[in-house]
Amino acid sequence: MPPLQHGGGYQTGWTNLSAANEILNNAIAAGEIEPCVVVSRAFKAGSGIRWWSVGMDRWVTIVKPVVEARYNVSADINDRAILGDSAGGFCTCNMPAVYPNEFQYYGIFAADANNFGQNCDYDKDAIREQTIFICSGLHDPVAIETTYPTMQLFSELDIPFTKRMYPGNHMWHPWRQGLYHFLTNLLWQ
């Protein structure tokens, strides 16, 4: 179950603007990934000092139980991934520290780890066992402020990650390429 969360806008951003549904369908048809349930929602957590925490809590306390009740999805974290761009990526970036037993694979697209691990006693060793993918556009002004410092922080904490930077800005073109790479090279490997 890989949830996709968009920073601003609507839950349909990943399908209408990034063609995630087509990328997933083509990868499944080509035998590059197994069929899976994908959940997409807009990241509308509000504002304030802990807005990112509200977004993470909603995944765990609202979205996940609904998905598990309606669909045949695995409860094993090794079968779960979460991916987000922009503000949705910010939430995704903090999930391994706050909710380490929810997902095994993390796709962090054009987002930062500014509050990584704040207000929680996180297990660095457990995080080091998870798969973290960081992606951004080469010409994304947000990347300079967020993505590069995130990679630096993870390096300092000795948290392994894979990175890909694609031509483009803070838009869907590089994120499409990143999604395909994440699905076919990292997810469930």
Short mmCIF file of C-alpha atoms in Angstrom, two decimals:
data_model
loop_
_atom_site.label_atom_id
_atom_site.label_comp_id
_atom_site.label_asym_id
_atom_site.label_seq_id
_atom_site.Cartn_x
_atom_site.Cartn_y
_atom_site.Cartn_z
CA MET A 1 0.00 0.00 0.00
CA PRO A 2 1.89 3.12 -1.11
CA PRO A 3 0.04 6.28 -0.07
CA LEU A 4 0.78 9.35 -2.20
CA GLN A 5 0.31 12.75 -0.63
CA HIS A 6 0.44 16.05 -2.41
CA GLY A 7 1.70 19.18 -0.70
CA GLY A 8 -0.99 21.63 -1.64
CA GLY A 9 -3.91 21.34 -3.93
CA TYR A 10 -6.06 18.26 -4.22
CA GLN A 11 -5.82 14.53 -3.67
CA THR A 12 -6.10 14.10 -7.43
CA GLY A 13 -2.80 15.91 -8.05
CA TRP A 14 -0.81 12.68 -8.26
CA THR A 15 -3.20 11.20 -10.82
CA ASN A 16 -4.32 14.24 -12.80
CA LEU A 17 -1.04 16.13 -12.89
CA SER A 18 1.69 13.54 -12.43
CA ALA A 19 -0.01 10.62 -14.21
CA ALA A 20 0.81 8.37 -11.24
CA ASN A 21 -2.04 6.06 -12.19
CA GLU A 22 -0.54 5.55 -15.66
CA ILE A 23 2.98 5.13 -14.28
CA LEU A 24 1.73 2.51 -11.82
CA ASN A 25 -0.44 0.70 -14.39
CA ASN A 26 2.39 0.57 -16.91
CA ALA A 27 4.87 -0.70 -14.32
CA ILE A 28 2.40 -3.40 -13.22
CA ALA A 29 1.65 -4.39 -16.84
CA ALA A 30 5.38 -4.63 -17.59
CA GLY A 31 5.89 -6.86 -14.53
CA GLU A 32 8.16 -4.28 -12.90
CA ILE A 33 6.06 -4.10 -9.72
CA GLU A 34 3.35 -6.18 -8.10
CA PRO A 35 -0.27 -4.94 -8.14
CA CYS A 36 -0.93 -2.75 -5.12
CA VAL A 37 -3.49 -0.52 -3.47
CA VAL A 38 -2.57 3.16 -3.76
CA VAL A 39 -4.11 5.80 -1.54
CA SER A 40 -3.90 9.48 -2.44
CA ARG A 41 -4.97 12.49 -0.45
CA ALA A 42 -4.18 16.16 -0.36
CA PHE A 43 -1.99 17.30 2.48
CA LYS A 44 -4.26 19.83 4.15
CA ALA A 45 -3.11 19.66 7.73
CA GLY A 46 -3.66 23.30 8.55
CA SER A 47 -1.08 25.69 9.88
CA GLY A 48 0.78 26.27 13.08
CA ILE A 49 3.86 24.97 14.74
CA ARG A 50 2.94 21.27 14.51
CA TRP A 51 0.98 21.18 11.21
CA TRP A 52 3.21 18.37 9.94
CA SER A 53 2.41 16.27 13.01
CA VAL A 54 -1.32 16.60 12.35
CA GLY A 55 -0.76 15.28 8.82
CA MET A 56 1.12 12.22 10.08
CA ASP A 57 -1.46 11.54 12.77
CA ARG A 58 -4.25 11.63 10.17
CA TRP A 59 -2.53 8.95 8.09
CA VAL A 60 -2.21 6.64 11.05
CA THR A 61 -5.48 7.30 12.89
CA ILE A 62 -7.93 8.03 10.05
CA VAL A 63 -6.72 6.99 6.60
CA LYS A 64 -4.98 3.72 7.45
CA PRO A 65 -7.91 2.21 9.42
CA VAL A 66 -10.34 3.06 6.61
CA VAL A 67 -8.10 1.50 3.97
CA GLU A 68 -7.51 -1.61 6.09
CA ALA A 69 -11.27 -2.00 6.66
CA ARG A 70 -12.17 -1.67 2.97
CA TYR A 71 -9.29 -3.34 1.13
CA ASN A 72 -7.22 -6.48 1.38
CA VAL A 73 -3.91 -4.86 2.34
CA SER A 74 -1.00 -6.26 4.29
CA ALA A 75 -0.33 -5.19 7.86
CA ASP A 76 3.38 -5.96 7.40
CA ILE A 77 5.46 -2.75 7.20
CA ASN A 78 7.64 -4.43 4.57
CA ASP A 79 4.61 -4.21 2.26
CA ARG A 80 3.99 -0.51 2.94
CA ALA A 81 5.40 2.67 1.45
CA ILE A 82 4.59 6.36 1.72
CA LEU A 83 5.55 9.07 -0.70
CA GLY A 84 4.89 12.79 -0.64
CA ASP A 85 5.88 15.92 -2.45
CA SER A 86 6.38 19.43 -1.07
CA ALA A 87 4.41 19.72 2.21
CA GLY A 88 3.29 16.11 1.76
CA GLY A 89 6.96 15.20 1.51
CA PHE A 90 7.66 17.10 4.71
CA CYS A 91 5.15 14.86 6.48
CA THR A 92 6.65 11.78 4.79
CA CYS A 93 10.14 12.85 5.84
CA ASN A 94 9.17 12.84 9.50
CA MET A 95 7.19 9.58 9.47
CA PRO A 96 10.16 7.26 10.11
CA ALA A 97 11.02 9.13 13.31
CA VAL A 98 7.50 9.56 14.66
CA TYR A 99 5.82 6.37 13.38
CA PRO A 100 8.71 3.95 12.74
CA ASN A 101 6.50 0.86 12.52
CA GLU A 102 4.08 2.06 9.85
CA PHE A 103 6.09 2.00 6.61
CA GLN A 104 9.31 0.47 5.28
CA TYR A 105 9.71 2.66 2.17
CA TYR A 106 9.73 6.45 2.11
CA GLY A 107 9.72 8.72 -0.93
CA ILE A 108 10.57 12.31 0.03
CA PHE A 109 10.05 14.66 -2.91
CA ALA A 110 11.16 18.31 -2.66
CA ALA A 111 10.79 18.47 1.09
CA ASP A 112 12.86 19.00 4.19
CA ALA A 113 13.68 17.36 7.49
CA ASN A 114 13.66 20.63 9.39
CA ASN A 115 11.74 19.13 12.31
CA PHE A 116 13.01 15.59 11.88
CA GLY A 117 12.64 13.70 15.13
CA GLN A 118 11.58 16.71 17.18
CA ASN A 119 9.53 15.91 20.25
CA CYS A 120 10.09 12.17 19.97
CA ASP A 121 12.70 9.67 21.03
CA TYR A 122 13.36 8.06 17.67
CA ASP A 123 15.38 4.94 16.98
CA LYS A 124 18.15 5.77 14.49
CA ASP A 125 19.04 2.10 14.11
CA ALA A 126 15.48 1.24 13.04
CA ILE A 127 15.46 4.13 10.57
CA ARG A 128 18.76 2.95 9.09
CA GLU A 129 17.03 -0.32 8.16
CA GLN A 130 14.32 1.47 6.17
CA THR A 131 14.48 2.52 2.53
CA ILE A 132 14.52 6.29 2.05
CA PHE A 133 14.41 7.91 -1.38
CA ILE A 134 14.92 11.65 -1.85
CA CYS A 135 13.98 13.31 -5.12
CA SER A 136 13.82 16.85 -6.42
CA GLY A 137 14.06 18.95 -9.54
CA LEU A 138 17.52 20.25 -10.37
CA HIS A 139 16.14 23.77 -10.82
CA ASP A 140 13.76 23.66 -7.87
CA PRO A 141 14.33 26.68 -5.61
CA VAL A 142 12.70 24.69 -2.81
CA ALA A 143 15.43 22.06 -3.19
CA ILE A 144 18.10 24.56 -2.22
CA GLU A 145 16.20 25.41 0.96
CA THR A 146 14.92 21.93 1.78
CA THR A 147 16.14 18.92 -0.17
CA TYR A 148 19.87 19.58 0.08
CA PRO A 149 19.72 20.27 3.86
CA THR A 150 17.68 17.08 4.29
CA MET A 151 20.37 15.05 2.54
CA GLN A 152 23.02 16.74 4.68
CA LEU A 153 21.11 16.01 7.90
CA PHE A 154 20.57 12.35 6.99
CA SER A 155 24.25 12.03 6.11
CA GLU A 156 25.25 13.54 9.46
CA LEU A 157 22.90 11.13 11.26
CA ASP A 158 24.31 8.25 9.21
CA ILE A 159 20.85 7.47 7.83
CA PRO A 160 21.25 5.90 4.37
CA PHE A 161 19.20 7.20 1.48
CA THR A 162 19.07 7.08 -2.29
CA LYS A 163 18.74 10.36 -4.18
CA ARG A 164 17.76 11.35 -7.67
CA MET A 165 17.70 14.87 -9.05
CA TYR A 166 15.94 15.37 -12.38
CA PRO A 167 15.74 18.35 -14.75
CA GLY A 168 12.88 20.56 -13.72
CA ASN A 169 11.48 22.83 -11.07
CA HIS A 170 9.08 22.37 -8.14
CA MET A 171 6.64 20.62 -10.47
CA TRP A 172 5.39 17.24 -11.60
CA HIS A 173 7.93 16.48 -14.34
CA PRO A 174 10.83 15.52 -12.01
CA TRP A 175 8.43 13.90 -9.55
CA ARG A 176 7.04 11.63 -12.30
CA GLN A 177 10.54 10.38 -13.03
CA GLY A 178 11.22 9.99 -9.33
CA LEU A 179 8.01 8.03 -8.81
CA TYR A 180 8.94 5.61 -11.59
CA HIS A 181 12.44 5.14 -10.13
CA PHE A 182 11.05 4.64 -6.63
CA LEU A 183 8.52 2.05 -7.84
CA THR A 184 10.82 0.05 -10.09
CA ASN A 185 14.16 0.23 -8.28
CA LEU A 186 13.46 0.58 -4.56
CA LEU A 187 9.93 -0.48 -3.65
CA TRP A 188 9.68 -4.04 -2.33
CA GLN A 189 13.27 -4.84 -3.35
#
